[in-house]
Short mmCIF file of C-alpha atoms in Angstrom, two decimals:
data_model
loop_
_atom_site.label_atom_id
_atom_site.label_comp_id
_atom_site.label_asym_id
_atom_site.label_seq_id
_atom_site.Cartn_x
_atom_site.Cartn_y
_atom_site.Cartn_z
CA MET E 1493 21.11 -24.65 -33.51
CA ALA E 1494 20.81 -20.96 -34.23
CA VAL E 1495 18.63 -18.99 -31.83
CA GLU E 1496 15.93 -16.88 -33.42
CA PHE E 1497 15.27 -13.52 -31.81
CA GLY E 1498 12.16 -11.44 -32.03
CA GLN E 1499 12.16 -7.69 -32.50
CA LEU E 1500 11.25 -5.59 -29.47
CA ARG E 1501 9.12 -2.57 -30.31
CA ARG E 1502 7.93 0.34 -28.21
CA LEU E 1503 4.40 1.25 -29.16
CA PRO E 1504 2.80 4.66 -28.74
CA ILE E 1505 0.68 4.54 -25.60
CA ARG E 1506 -2.37 5.68 -27.56
CA THR E 1507 -2.28 2.45 -29.57
CA VAL E 1508 -3.07 0.63 -26.31
CA TRP E 1509 -5.24 3.21 -24.52
CA THR E 1510 -6.97 5.71 -26.77
CA SER E 1511 -7.77 8.15 -23.97
CA GLU E 1512 -5.77 8.94 -20.85
CA SER E 1513 -8.86 9.80 -18.80
CA SER E 1514 -11.36 7.29 -20.21
CA ASP E 1515 -9.07 4.31 -20.80
CA PHE E 1516 -5.72 4.48 -19.01
CA THR E 1517 -6.89 5.91 -15.67
CA PRO E 1518 -9.61 3.24 -15.19
CA TRP E 1519 -7.09 0.54 -16.14
CA LEU E 1520 -4.55 1.83 -13.64
CA ALA E 1521 -7.17 2.10 -10.89
CA ALA E 1522 -8.09 -1.55 -11.48
CA ASN E 1523 -4.44 -2.65 -11.64
CA LEU E 1524 -2.70 -0.71 -8.89
CA ASN E 1525 -0.54 -3.77 -8.24
CA TYR E 1526 1.59 -2.74 -11.24
CA LEU E 1527 2.34 0.58 -9.58
CA SER E 1528 2.62 -0.88 -6.08
CA ALA E 1529 5.26 -3.36 -7.19
CA GLN E 1530 7.30 -0.64 -8.85
CA ILE E 1531 7.37 1.93 -6.05
CA GLY E 1532 7.41 -0.43 -3.06
CA LEU E 1533 4.20 0.77 -1.40
CA ASP E 1534 1.06 -1.28 -0.81
CA LEU E 1535 -1.65 0.83 -2.44
CA GLU E 1536 -5.41 0.47 -2.06
CA LEU E 1537 -7.75 2.41 -4.33
CA VAL E 1538 -9.74 5.24 -2.75
CA ALA E 1539 -11.32 6.90 -5.80
CA THR E 1540 -10.72 8.23 -9.30
CA GLU E 1541 -11.35 11.72 -10.66
CA VAL E 1542 -11.36 13.31 -7.21
CA ALA E 1543 -12.14 17.04 -7.16
CA VAL E 1544 -9.49 19.46 -5.92
CA GLY E 1545 -11.00 22.88 -6.49
CA PRO E 1546 -11.79 23.15 -10.21
CA PHE E 1547 -9.37 20.29 -11.03
CA ARG E 1548 -9.61 16.52 -10.67
CA VAL E 1549 -6.98 14.05 -9.46
CA ASP E 1550 -6.75 11.05 -11.78
CA VAL E 1551 -6.36 8.51 -8.96
CA VAL E 1552 -6.26 8.75 -5.18
CA ALA E 1553 -4.92 5.72 -3.33
CA GLN E 1554 -4.13 4.95 0.28
CA ILE E 1555 -1.13 3.13 1.70
CA ALA E 1556 -2.46 -0.04 3.28
CA GLY E 1557 -2.69 0.10 7.05
CA THR E 1558 -2.21 3.86 7.25
CA ASP E 1559 -4.12 7.08 6.68
CA ASP E 1560 -1.48 8.22 4.16
CA LEU E 1561 -2.87 9.20 0.77
CA VAL E 1562 -1.13 8.95 -2.59
CA VAL E 1563 -2.19 11.12 -5.54
CA ILE E 1564 -1.48 9.88 -9.06
CA GLU E 1565 -1.37 12.08 -12.15
CA ASN E 1566 -1.25 10.40 -15.56
CA GLN E 1567 -0.02 12.01 -18.76
CA PHE E 1568 0.39 10.80 -22.30
CA GLY E 1569 3.39 12.22 -24.12
CA PRO E 1570 6.29 14.15 -22.53
CA THR E 1571 5.96 15.91 -19.19
CA ASP E 1572 4.99 19.59 -19.16
CA HIS E 1573 4.66 22.50 -16.73
CA ASP E 1574 0.88 22.21 -16.62
CA HIS E 1575 0.91 18.67 -15.22
CA LEU E 1576 3.74 19.50 -12.80
CA GLY E 1577 1.65 22.34 -11.39
CA LYS E 1578 -1.39 20.06 -11.14
CA LEU E 1579 0.60 17.39 -9.33
CA LEU E 1580 1.75 19.90 -6.70
CA THR E 1581 -1.79 21.25 -6.38
CA TYR E 1582 -3.26 17.78 -5.95
CA ALA E 1583 -0.65 16.76 -3.38
CA ALA E 1584 -1.38 19.88 -1.33
CA GLY E 1585 -5.15 19.66 -1.76
CA GLN E 1586 -5.28 16.04 -0.59
CA GLU E 1587 -2.54 16.50 2.02
CA ALA E 1588 -0.90 13.51 0.37
CA ALA E 1589 2.12 11.68 1.72
CA TYR E 1590 3.26 10.81 -1.80
CA ALA E 1591 2.57 12.05 -5.31
CA VAL E 1592 3.11 9.95 -8.43
CA TRP E 1593 3.55 11.36 -11.94
CA ILE E 1594 3.25 8.83 -14.78
CA ALA E 1595 4.23 9.97 -18.28
CA GLU E 1596 5.70 8.59 -21.50
CA ARG E 1597 8.82 10.75 -21.26
CA PHE E 1598 10.31 12.98 -18.58
CA ARG E 1599 11.93 16.22 -19.63
CA PRO E 1600 15.22 16.83 -17.76
CA GLU E 1601 13.93 20.04 -16.16
CA HIS E 1602 10.87 18.28 -14.74
CA ARG E 1603 12.92 15.39 -13.40
CA SER E 1604 15.21 17.93 -11.75
CA ALA E 1605 12.21 19.71 -10.23
CA ILE E 1606 10.91 16.51 -8.62
CA GLU E 1607 14.38 15.59 -7.39
CA TRP E 1608 14.69 19.03 -5.78
CA VAL E 1609 11.36 18.58 -4.00
CA ASN E 1610 12.44 15.17 -2.72
CA HIS E 1611 15.80 16.45 -1.47
CA ASN E 1612 14.03 19.17 0.51
CA SER E 1613 11.12 17.17 1.96
CA VAL E 1614 10.78 15.31 5.24
CA GLU E 1615 10.68 11.53 5.55
CA GLY E 1616 7.29 10.13 4.62
CA VAL E 1617 6.62 12.82 2.02
CA GLY E 1618 7.90 12.48 -1.52
CA PHE E 1619 7.36 12.44 -5.26
CA PHE E 1620 7.73 9.62 -7.78
CA GLY E 1621 8.19 9.98 -11.50
CA LEU E 1622 7.52 6.89 -13.62
CA ARG E 1623 7.83 6.31 -17.36
CA ILE E 1624 5.07 4.22 -18.92
CA GLU E 1625 5.89 2.09 -21.97
CA ALA E 1626 3.99 -0.39 -24.12
CA LEU E 1627 6.30 -3.12 -25.43
CA GLN E 1628 5.74 -5.85 -27.99
CA ILE E 1629 7.91 -8.59 -29.49
CA ASP E 1630 6.82 -9.14 -33.08
CA THR E 1631 3.08 -9.92 -32.79
CA SER E 1632 3.10 -10.94 -29.13
CA PRO E 1633 0.56 -9.52 -26.65
CA VAL E 1634 1.47 -6.01 -25.54
CA ALA E 1635 3.35 -5.73 -22.23
CA VAL E 1636 3.11 -2.70 -19.95
CA GLN E 1637 6.29 -1.50 -18.30
CA LEU E 1638 6.62 1.12 -15.58
CA THR E 1639 10.15 2.41 -14.97
CA THR E 1640 11.03 4.62 -12.05
CA VAL E 1641 12.72 7.82 -13.17
CA VAL E 1642 12.64 9.68 -9.84
CA GLU E 1643 11.86 8.40 -6.34
CA PRO E 1644 11.93 9.84 -2.82
CA ASP E 1645 15.14 9.57 -0.85
CA GLN E 1646 13.51 7.00 1.43
CA TRP E 1647 16.50 4.88 2.29
CA ALA E 1648 18.94 7.77 2.62
CA LYS E 1649 16.57 9.60 4.94
CA GLN E 1650 15.89 6.45 6.90
CA VAL E 1651 19.61 5.95 7.52
CA THR E 1652 20.01 9.61 8.49
CA GLN E 1653 17.08 9.47 10.86
CA ALA E 1654 18.23 6.20 12.37
CA THR E 1655 21.40 7.91 13.53
CA SER E 1656 19.66 11.01 14.84
CA THR E 1657 16.01 11.22 15.86
CA VAL E 1658 14.74 7.63 15.80
CA SER E 1659 14.86 5.96 19.21
CA ALA E 1660 16.95 2.89 19.85
CA ARG E 1661 13.70 0.94 20.12
CA GLY E 1662 12.57 2.22 16.73
CA GLN E 1663 15.82 0.97 15.26
CA LEU E 1664 15.19 -2.43 16.85
CA TYR E 1665 11.75 -2.65 15.26
CA ALA E 1666 13.13 -1.76 11.82
CA ALA E 1667 15.85 -4.41 12.25
CA PHE E 1668 13.20 -7.00 13.12
CA TRP E 1669 10.82 -6.15 10.28
CA GLU E 1670 13.32 -5.85 7.43
CA PRO E 1671 14.28 -9.57 7.16
CA LEU E 1672 10.66 -10.51 7.83
CA ILE E 1673 9.52 -8.45 4.84
CA GLU E 1674 11.95 -10.36 2.62
CA ARG E 1675 10.71 -13.72 3.93
CA LEU E 1676 7.06 -12.79 3.51
CA GLN E 1677 7.62 -11.65 -0.05
CA THR E 1678 9.33 -14.96 -0.83
CA THR E 1679 6.72 -17.11 0.97
CA TYR E 1680 3.67 -15.15 -0.18
CA PRO E 1681 4.68 -13.55 -3.48
CA GLY E 1682 2.47 -10.74 -4.70
CA TRP E 1683 0.87 -10.04 -1.31
CA SER E 1684 2.95 -7.04 -0.28
CA ASN E 1685 5.25 -4.69 -2.16
CA LYS E 1686 6.61 -3.04 0.98
CA SER E 1687 10.21 -1.90 0.62
CA VAL E 1688 10.90 0.19 3.76
CA PRO E 1689 10.52 -1.49 7.18
CA PRO E 1690 8.49 0.43 9.77
CA LYS E 1691 10.06 1.72 12.98
CA ASP E 1692 6.92 0.97 14.99
CA SER E 1693 5.73 -1.99 17.01
CA TRP E 1694 3.34 -3.04 14.25
CA MET E 1695 3.50 -3.63 10.50
CA PRO E 1696 0.42 -3.51 8.24
CA MET E 1697 -0.27 -5.89 5.37
CA PRO E 1698 -2.80 -5.19 2.59
CA SER E 1699 -6.19 -6.85 2.35
CA GLY E 1700 -7.22 -5.59 -1.08
CA LYS E 1701 -9.46 -2.96 0.51
CA THR E 1702 -8.74 0.32 2.25
CA TYR E 1703 -10.45 -1.07 5.38
CA PRO E 1704 -9.94 -3.46 7.11
CA PHE E 1705 -6.29 -4.52 6.85
CA TYR E 1706 -3.98 -7.17 8.26
CA SER E 1707 -1.30 -6.35 10.79
CA ILE E 1708 1.51 -7.98 12.75
CA ALA E 1709 2.11 -6.41 16.15
CA PHE E 1710 4.10 -6.57 19.35
CA THR E 1711 1.77 -5.53 22.16
CA GLY E 1712 2.39 -3.41 25.23
CA ASP E 1713 1.99 -6.46 27.47
CA ARG E 1714 4.78 -8.30 25.62
CA LYS E 1715 2.73 -10.49 23.30
CA LEU E 1716 2.94 -11.06 19.58
CA ARG E 1717 -0.15 -11.26 17.40
CA ILE E 1718 -1.42 -11.40 13.85
CA GLU E 1719 -4.61 -9.41 13.51
CA LEU E 1720 -7.28 -8.13 11.22
CA TYR E 1721 -7.53 -4.45 12.13
CA VAL E 1722 -11.11 -3.40 11.50
CA ASP E 1723 -10.73 0.32 10.98
CA GLY E 1724 -12.78 2.87 9.06
CA PRO E 1725 -12.98 6.55 8.21
CA ASN E 1726 -15.50 6.99 11.03
CA GLU E 1727 -17.19 5.02 13.81
CA GLN E 1728 -20.27 4.18 11.74
CA ALA E 1729 -18.22 2.80 8.86
CA GLN E 1730 -16.07 0.76 11.24
CA GLN E 1731 -19.11 -0.67 13.01
CA HIS E 1732 -20.67 -1.58 9.66
CA LEU E 1733 -17.59 -3.62 8.73
CA TRP E 1734 -17.41 -5.26 12.15
CA GLU E 1735 -21.04 -6.37 12.03
CA GLN E 1736 -20.52 -8.02 8.65
CA LEU E 1737 -17.52 -9.97 9.93
CA ALA E 1738 -19.26 -10.86 13.18
CA SER E 1739 -22.14 -12.36 11.18
CA VAL E 1740 -19.75 -15.04 9.86
CA ARG E 1741 -17.82 -15.44 13.10
CA GLU E 1742 -18.68 -19.11 13.58
CA GLN E 1743 -17.60 -19.94 10.05
CA ILE E 1744 -14.27 -18.12 10.48
CA ASN E 1745 -13.65 -19.72 13.88
CA ALA E 1746 -14.26 -23.14 12.39
CA THR E 1747 -11.63 -22.43 9.77
CA LEU E 1748 -9.10 -20.96 12.19
CA PRO E 1749 -9.64 -21.84 15.89
CA GLY E 1750 -8.17 -19.77 18.69
CA LEU E 1751 -9.09 -16.29 17.47
CA ASP E 1752 -9.68 -13.43 19.87
CA TRP E 1753 -12.54 -11.13 18.80
CA ASP E 1754 -12.14 -7.73 20.44
CA ALA E 1755 -14.84 -5.22 19.51
CA ILE E 1756 -13.20 -2.43 21.60
CA PRO E 1757 -16.35 -0.31 22.21
CA ASN E 1758 -16.18 3.46 21.68
CA LYS E 1759 -12.90 3.23 19.80
CA ARG E 1760 -12.13 4.00 16.19
CA ALA E 1761 -11.16 0.41 15.40
CA SER E 1762 -11.67 -3.19 16.53
CA ARG E 1763 -9.51 -6.24 15.96
CA ILE E 1764 -9.59 -9.98 15.48
CA SER E 1765 -6.34 -11.54 16.64
CA LEU E 1766 -4.33 -14.72 16.69
CA TYR E 1767 -1.76 -14.65 19.51
CA ALA E 1768 1.59 -16.39 19.45
CA PRO E 1769 2.22 -18.96 22.21
CA PHE E 1770 5.15 -17.04 23.67
CA ASP E 1771 5.25 -15.88 27.29
CA ASP E 1772 7.54 -12.92 26.70
CA ALA E 1773 7.36 -11.75 23.08
CA SER E 1774 9.23 -8.47 22.81
CA VAL E 1775 11.49 -6.86 20.25
CA ASP E 1776 14.00 -6.52 23.08
CA ASN E 1777 14.58 -10.29 23.01
CA GLU E 1778 16.82 -10.37 19.96
CA ASP E 1779 17.78 -13.99 20.58
CA GLN E 1780 14.10 -14.90 19.93
CA TRP E 1781 13.71 -12.95 16.68
CA ASP E 1782 14.09 -15.98 14.42
CA THR E 1783 11.49 -17.89 16.45
CA HIS E 1784 9.09 -14.96 16.27
CA ARG E 1785 9.57 -14.56 12.52
CA ASP E 1786 9.08 -18.30 11.98
CA TRP E 1787 5.73 -18.19 13.80
CA ILE E 1788 4.58 -15.18 11.77
CA VAL E 1789 5.54 -16.70 8.42
CA THR E 1790 3.93 -20.04 9.32
CA ASN E 1791 0.61 -18.60 10.54
CA LEU E 1792 0.05 -15.48 8.46
CA GLY E 1793 -1.04 -17.37 5.36
CA ALA E 1794 -3.65 -19.43 7.22
CA PHE E 1795 -4.91 -16.26 8.89
CA ARG E 1796 -5.42 -14.57 5.53
CA ASP E 1797 -7.04 -17.67 4.04
CA ALA E 1798 -9.61 -17.65 6.85
CA PHE E 1799 -10.57 -14.01 6.39
CA GLN E 1800 -9.95 -13.02 2.77
CA PRO E 1801 -13.07 -14.62 1.21
CA HIS E 1802 -15.20 -12.66 3.68
CA ILE E 1803 -13.22 -9.45 3.23
CA ASP E 1804 -13.79 -9.67 -0.51
CA GLN E 1805 -17.54 -9.68 0.16
CA LEU E 1806 -17.62 -6.68 2.51
CA THR E 1807 -19.80 -3.78 1.46
CA PRO E 1808 -18.96 -0.16 2.32
CA TYR E 1809 -20.98 1.93 4.71
CA VAL E 1810 -23.59 4.16 3.07
CA PRO E 1811 -24.83 7.01 5.31
CA PRO E 1812 -28.63 7.21 5.57
CA VAL E 1813 -30.36 9.97 3.62
CA PRO E 1814 -31.82 12.57 6.01
CA ALA E 1815 -35.60 12.75 6.14
CA GLY E 1816 -36.95 15.32 3.69
CA ASP E 1817 -33.83 15.20 1.51
CA PRO E 1818 -34.88 15.29 -2.19
CA ALA E 1819 -32.44 12.44 -2.84
CA GLY E 1820 -34.41 10.21 -0.45
#
């Protein structure tokens, strides 16, 4: 039997989103998973149309479990000098770790400019260039496709650093996390888009909000835990989140017994942890790595299931209006 093929068409972006600022930017902010999956970073939305001097960043996001910001500049049509200058301005103004430029077509000179910046930047700072396309087969629903045109030299720099400045212990952590990332992405597809393993004793996982976030950590007293790290931009915001979670503590404990609730007074963050039943959990014990990874993969899903419905309901901290303020 002959196979019938449809015709693939590339549609002008404006046939899908009439306005870059009014249509595409809000869509991207609400669907950061598209971008996260493409660039290998777990992004959480911070805000849209953020002022930088007289200009405004289309989208500001934060890498889950870190304070690292990502600025995103959108552009319909081919890249131009104006948007390149804005991207650099936004990255500097927000002190961003990464900057992302999304456009329909990248001119060779602009791709070269971003590549030059990446070649001359330190690890953890870089620029992405992504081409946005709208695709349709005959009369099918329109599909959105993001294609990476330029990306930071993450892996090359990681290899270079691993042979120079990263400690032997940092290399051990990266070696432990890398296979675990692959297993987590297979077991829990769509949860994390992480592509580069950390060289630290802990690895964050996204919660769908900037704060709090999940984490897997080796502790200083040689324990292994899964935790909800209740952080915030300041002490008041952190305490506000903690109080909301504490109000449903009994319900969470009934769902997942054995949790350790540690408010950590006078610190920036608190945590709720599930500890592994190992007497000597350390990255030094390479012969135990598979056992440690098995415990993490087995328990991480149940941990998220216990907390995620409550995280979804968390409200952000709103500072009180000072007495006498006209807005009060």
